[in-house]
């Protein structure tokens, strides 16, 4: 197909496709004249993947090359390819050695992960992201408790099982990858929204006007 | 205390405190001379809350006024005050009536919430946020399934129960609010990081080099 049809079928503007070609994010088409090239279904699939990585998963262009290199390496299993993409989506915050809040949070993360015994790469960016959030709670003087972290880990594992169950290892790797990165980004937004909705439900039961004891509150709970 | 001590104890620079005073986010201190004012512990608590709303929860200043107005309204119960803050943290995306992906996603959201029967405000921004993420999955041609949404809702409710259990209704409302907004923002980051870690664990078991059947893959699953 011509570049115009590739644009129409993918919904990606021609100028953007030309940019991806110049940046080596999309292989060149087969030249049919000095000014025209022919593109295949493989180009269309690759283009949709690049678009999803840019638009949905918000991966910077420089990192997309690493994801595509992993995808094209026949020596890597699907787990490694998926991991490369997920790592590229969410860079690790920098360590803050010597910051007591960070050190305590890093200990919390290490203890939790030792207890969970999940199979994870020691350098996973998500590990440092967890430490960063826990360090901020330390800094507020209200550290997360081990019980809370265990409960959150159970909820997160439940979501992750649903995520991974959606990925079809028999599908072409490009398609599995497109789906995995989109799902990871969009279901994270969905999970956040559902948590806010659920918070309202639980808060209504506990603190709402119709909650047990709402009429008989202690004076200390009234605004000052 | 003088403004310098308020700054030292809160960690907020004097210039920022003066800005909050001008913007009516912090009540004026008691004048002790033409150039000096005295600030109380109540100022310190209010300042810490405003700082957490700005820095941790990333609420725009204009919305913080609405949160503080709810906090100071003795007619509102704690549930309403918490809801005002959580709503202010995460504004609703705009409806896209007539967009078929949005319409289908709005139906998915309505069906899920009808089934769950959570006590939520019809205009909750989180409802539109969920619809937005589900519309993006519709646009990719891979809509979330009802089973997946139910599973995610269960995980989200589990996290929300942990969140709400941490809030002490006997504590001063300002403190409960500070904790609730910080917890909501930081535990959302923690939950996202834990989900990415759990994805790696589940993917290792299912697709990794040591996974059952990894050596005997169908040729169709190899990269093209």
mmCIF file of C-alpha atoms in Angstrom, chain B residues 24-181:
data_model
loop_
_atom_site.group_PDB
_atom_site.id
_atom_site.type_symbol
_atom_site.label_atom_id
_atom_site.label_comp_id
_atom_site.label_asym_id
_atom_site.label_seq_id
_atom_site.Cartn_x
_atom_site.Cartn_y
_atom_site.Cartn_z
ATOM 1 C CA UNK B 24 -6.363 33.822 51.481
ATOM 2 C CA UNK B 25 -5.269 30.186 51.780
ATOM 3 C CA UNK B 26 -4.012 30.923 55.294
ATOM 4 C CA UNK B 27 -5.779 33.269 57.763
ATOM 5 C CA UNK B 28 -3.881 36.387 58.822
ATOM 6 C CA UNK B 29 -1.949 36.218 62.081
ATOM 7 C CA UNK B 30 -2.730 38.405 65.070
ATOM 8 C CA UNK B 31 -0.994 41.768 64.614
ATOM 9 C CA UNK B 32 1.488 42.487 67.421
ATOM 10 C CA UNK B 33 3.023 45.562 65.767
ATOM 11 C CA UNK B 34 2.707 47.370 62.447
ATOM 12 C CA UNK B 35 5.169 44.952 60.840
ATOM 13 C CA UNK B 36 4.811 41.745 62.867
ATOM 14 C CA UNK B 37 2.060 39.180 63.377
ATOM 15 C CA UNK B 38 1.718 36.240 65.720
ATOM 16 C CA UNK B 39 0.756 32.799 64.413
ATOM 17 C CA UNK B 40 -0.796 29.917 66.357
ATOM 18 C CA UNK B 41 -0.629 26.109 66.175
ATOM 19 C CA UNK B 42 -3.844 26.331 64.113
ATOM 20 C CA UNK B 43 -1.914 28.323 61.486
ATOM 21 C CA UNK B 44 0.767 25.640 61.452
ATOM 22 C CA UNK B 45 -1.808 22.871 60.876
ATOM 23 C CA UNK B 46 -3.550 24.845 58.132
ATOM 24 C CA UNK B 47 -0.202 25.617 56.478
ATOM 25 C CA UNK B 48 0.817 21.930 56.472
ATOM 26 C CA UNK B 49 -2.517 21.012 54.905
ATOM 27 C CA UNK B 50 -2.244 23.669 52.167
ATOM 28 C CA UNK B 51 1.328 22.541 51.461
ATOM 29 C CA UNK B 52 0.266 18.875 51.151
ATOM 30 C CA UNK B 53 -2.618 19.841 48.847
ATOM 31 C CA UNK B 54 -0.206 21.800 46.613
ATOM 32 C CA UNK B 55 2.853 19.556 46.687
ATOM 33 C CA UNK B 56 1.621 16.020 47.232
ATOM 34 C CA UNK B 57 -1.908 16.036 45.856
ATOM 35 C CA UNK B 58 -1.097 18.673 43.181
ATOM 36 C CA UNK B 59 -4.404 20.489 43.648
ATOM 37 C CA UNK B 60 -4.428 23.878 41.833
ATOM 38 C CA UNK B 61 -4.599 26.862 44.233
ATOM 39 C CA UNK B 62 -8.010 27.928 42.929
ATOM 40 C CA UNK B 63 -9.478 24.559 43.944
ATOM 41 C CA UNK B 64 -7.822 24.551 47.368
ATOM 42 C CA UNK B 65 -10.133 27.395 48.408
ATOM 43 C CA UNK B 66 -13.155 25.137 47.821
ATOM 44 C CA UNK B 67 -11.558 22.391 49.934
ATOM 45 C CA UNK B 68 -10.815 24.819 52.779
ATOM 46 C CA UNK B 69 -14.349 26.255 52.598
ATOM 47 C CA UNK B 70 -15.771 22.732 52.985
ATOM 48 C CA UNK B 71 -13.373 22.060 55.858
ATOM 49 C CA UNK B 72 -14.516 25.210 57.666
ATOM 50 C CA UNK B 73 -18.243 24.565 57.158
ATOM 51 C CA UNK B 74 -19.524 23.000 60.418
ATOM 52 C CA UNK B 75 -22.669 21.808 58.612
ATOM 53 C CA UNK B 76 -20.737 19.315 56.481
ATOM 54 C CA UNK B 77 -19.896 15.816 57.693
ATOM 55 C CA UNK B 78 -16.410 14.326 57.322
ATOM 56 C CA UNK B 79 -17.507 12.239 54.317
ATOM 57 C CA UNK B 80 -18.520 15.390 52.411
ATOM 58 C CA UNK B 81 -15.293 17.209 53.313
ATOM 59 C CA UNK B 82 -13.146 14.254 52.199
ATOM 60 C CA UNK B 83 -15.160 13.967 48.987
ATOM 61 C CA UNK B 84 -14.666 17.658 48.196
ATOM 62 C CA UNK B 85 -10.893 17.201 48.533
ATOM 63 C CA UNK B 86 -10.713 13.992 46.489
ATOM 64 C CA UNK B 87 -12.896 15.542 43.763
ATOM 65 C CA UNK B 88 -10.648 18.636 43.688
ATOM 66 C CA UNK B 89 -7.552 16.438 43.221
ATOM 67 C CA UNK B 90 -8.751 14.763 40.058
ATOM 68 C CA UNK B 91 -10.888 16.855 37.720
ATOM 69 C CA UNK B 92 -13.304 15.110 35.381
ATOM 70 C CA UNK B 93 -12.405 14.846 31.700
ATOM 71 C CA UNK B 94 -15.002 16.336 29.366
ATOM 72 C CA UNK B 95 -17.809 14.184 28.022
ATOM 73 C CA UNK B 96 -17.552 13.353 24.327
ATOM 74 C CA UNK B 97 -21.199 12.866 23.359
ATOM 75 C CA UNK B 98 -21.618 11.428 19.872
ATOM 76 C CA UNK B 99 -18.197 9.674 19.948
ATOM 77 C CA UNK B 100 -19.162 5.979 19.635
ATOM 78 C CA UNK B 101 -16.141 4.798 21.687
ATOM 79 C CA UNK B 102 -17.099 7.200 24.483
ATOM 80 C CA UNK B 103 -20.758 6.161 24.328
ATOM 81 C CA UNK B 104 -19.902 2.455 24.561
ATOM 82 C CA UNK B 105 -17.465 3.138 27.412
ATOM 83 C CA UNK B 106 -20.104 5.216 29.250
ATOM 84 C CA UNK B 107 -22.473 2.240 28.939
ATOM 85 C CA UNK B 108 -19.762 -0.084 30.320
ATOM 86 C CA UNK B 109 -19.238 2.275 33.273
ATOM 87 C CA UNK B 110 -22.978 2.558 33.950
ATOM 88 C CA UNK B 111 -23.481 -1.228 33.821
ATOM 89 C CA UNK B 112 -20.538 -1.901 36.111
ATOM 90 C CA UNK B 113 -21.593 0.709 38.675
ATOM 91 C CA UNK B 114 -25.217 -0.476 38.604
ATOM 92 C CA UNK B 115 -24.021 -3.997 39.337
ATOM 93 C CA UNK B 116 -21.649 -2.884 42.097
ATOM 94 C CA UNK B 117 -24.260 -0.609 43.740
ATOM 95 C CA UNK B 118 -21.562 1.520 45.389
ATOM 96 C CA UNK B 119 -22.780 4.705 47.115
ATOM 97 C CA UNK B 120 -21.303 7.304 44.772
ATOM 98 C CA UNK B 121 -22.209 10.820 43.674
ATOM 99 C CA UNK B 122 -23.597 10.754 40.110
ATOM 100 C CA UNK B 123 -21.283 13.633 39.088
ATOM 101 C CA UNK B 124 -18.122 12.058 40.552
ATOM 102 C CA UNK B 125 -15.112 12.972 38.379
ATOM 103 C CA UNK B 126 -13.783 9.431 38.846
ATOM 104 C CA UNK B 127 -16.764 8.127 36.906
ATOM 105 C CA UNK B 128 -15.803 10.193 33.836
ATOM 106 C CA UNK B 129 -12.139 9.218 34.325
ATOM 107 C CA UNK B 130 -13.099 5.542 34.192
ATOM 108 C CA UNK B 131 -15.170 6.173 31.064
ATOM 109 C CA UNK B 132 -12.207 7.980 29.475
ATOM 110 C CA UNK B 133 -9.832 5.040 30.024
ATOM 111 C CA UNK B 134 -12.432 2.522 28.815
ATOM 112 C CA UNK B 135 -13.097 4.668 25.713
ATOM 113 C CA UNK B 136 -9.385 4.543 24.861
ATOM 114 C CA UNK B 137 -9.495 0.737 25.068
ATOM 115 C CA UNK B 138 -12.581 0.769 22.832
ATOM 116 C CA UNK B 139 -10.643 2.932 20.344
ATOM 117 C CA UNK B 140 -7.831 0.341 20.311
ATOM 118 C CA UNK B 141 -10.391 -2.318 19.379
ATOM 119 C CA UNK B 142 -9.733 -4.220 22.620
ATOM 120 C CA UNK B 143 -12.482 -3.204 25.064
ATOM 121 C CA UNK B 144 -12.193 -4.256 28.702
ATOM 122 C CA UNK B 145 -14.378 -7.283 29.426
ATOM 123 C CA UNK B 146 -17.045 -7.289 32.174
ATOM 124 C CA UNK B 147 -15.030 -10.006 34.011
ATOM 125 C CA UNK B 148 -11.928 -7.841 33.956
ATOM 126 C CA UNK B 149 -13.811 -4.785 35.210
ATOM 127 C CA UNK B 150 -15.405 -6.793 38.021
ATOM 128 C CA UNK B 151 -11.993 -8.120 39.060
ATOM 129 C CA UNK B 152 -10.483 -4.639 38.960
ATOM 130 C CA UNK B 153 -13.394 -3.238 40.956
ATOM 131 C CA UNK B 154 -12.825 -5.883 43.637
ATOM 132 C CA UNK B 155 -9.103 -5.011 43.819
ATOM 133 C CA UNK B 156 -9.940 -1.279 43.960
ATOM 134 C CA UNK B 157 -12.482 -1.789 46.740
ATOM 135 C CA UNK B 158 -9.936 -3.787 48.733
ATOM 136 C CA UNK B 159 -7.457 -0.876 48.449
ATOM 137 C CA UNK B 160 -10.185 1.668 49.331
ATOM 138 C CA UNK B 161 -11.129 -0.220 52.507
ATOM 139 C CA UNK B 162 -7.476 -0.039 53.594
ATOM 140 C CA UNK B 163 -7.411 3.693 52.769
ATOM 141 C CA UNK B 164 -10.541 4.594 54.702
ATOM 142 C CA UNK B 165 -9.565 2.405 57.670
ATOM 143 C CA UNK B 166 -6.498 4.651 58.115
ATOM 144 C CA UNK B 167 -8.578 7.768 58.644
ATOM 145 C CA UNK B 168 -9.338 8.542 62.272
ATOM 146 C CA UNK B 169 -12.733 10.288 62.563
ATOM 147 C CA UNK B 170 -11.824 11.336 66.118
ATOM 148 C CA UNK B 171 -8.795 13.304 64.897
ATOM 149 C CA UNK B 172 -9.120 17.037 64.147
ATOM 150 C CA UNK B 173 -10.731 17.380 60.704
ATOM 151 C CA UNK B 174 -7.723 19.258 59.296
ATOM 152 C CA UNK B 175 -5.453 16.362 60.224
ATOM 153 C CA UNK B 176 -7.850 13.745 58.842
ATOM 154 C CA UNK B 177 -8.048 15.705 55.593
ATOM 155 C CA UNK B 178 -4.266 16.169 55.306
ATOM 156 C CA UNK B 179 -3.777 12.463 55.792
ATOM 157 C CA UNK B 180 -6.585 11.476 53.414
ATOM 158 C CA UNK B 181 -5.351 13.539 50.470
#
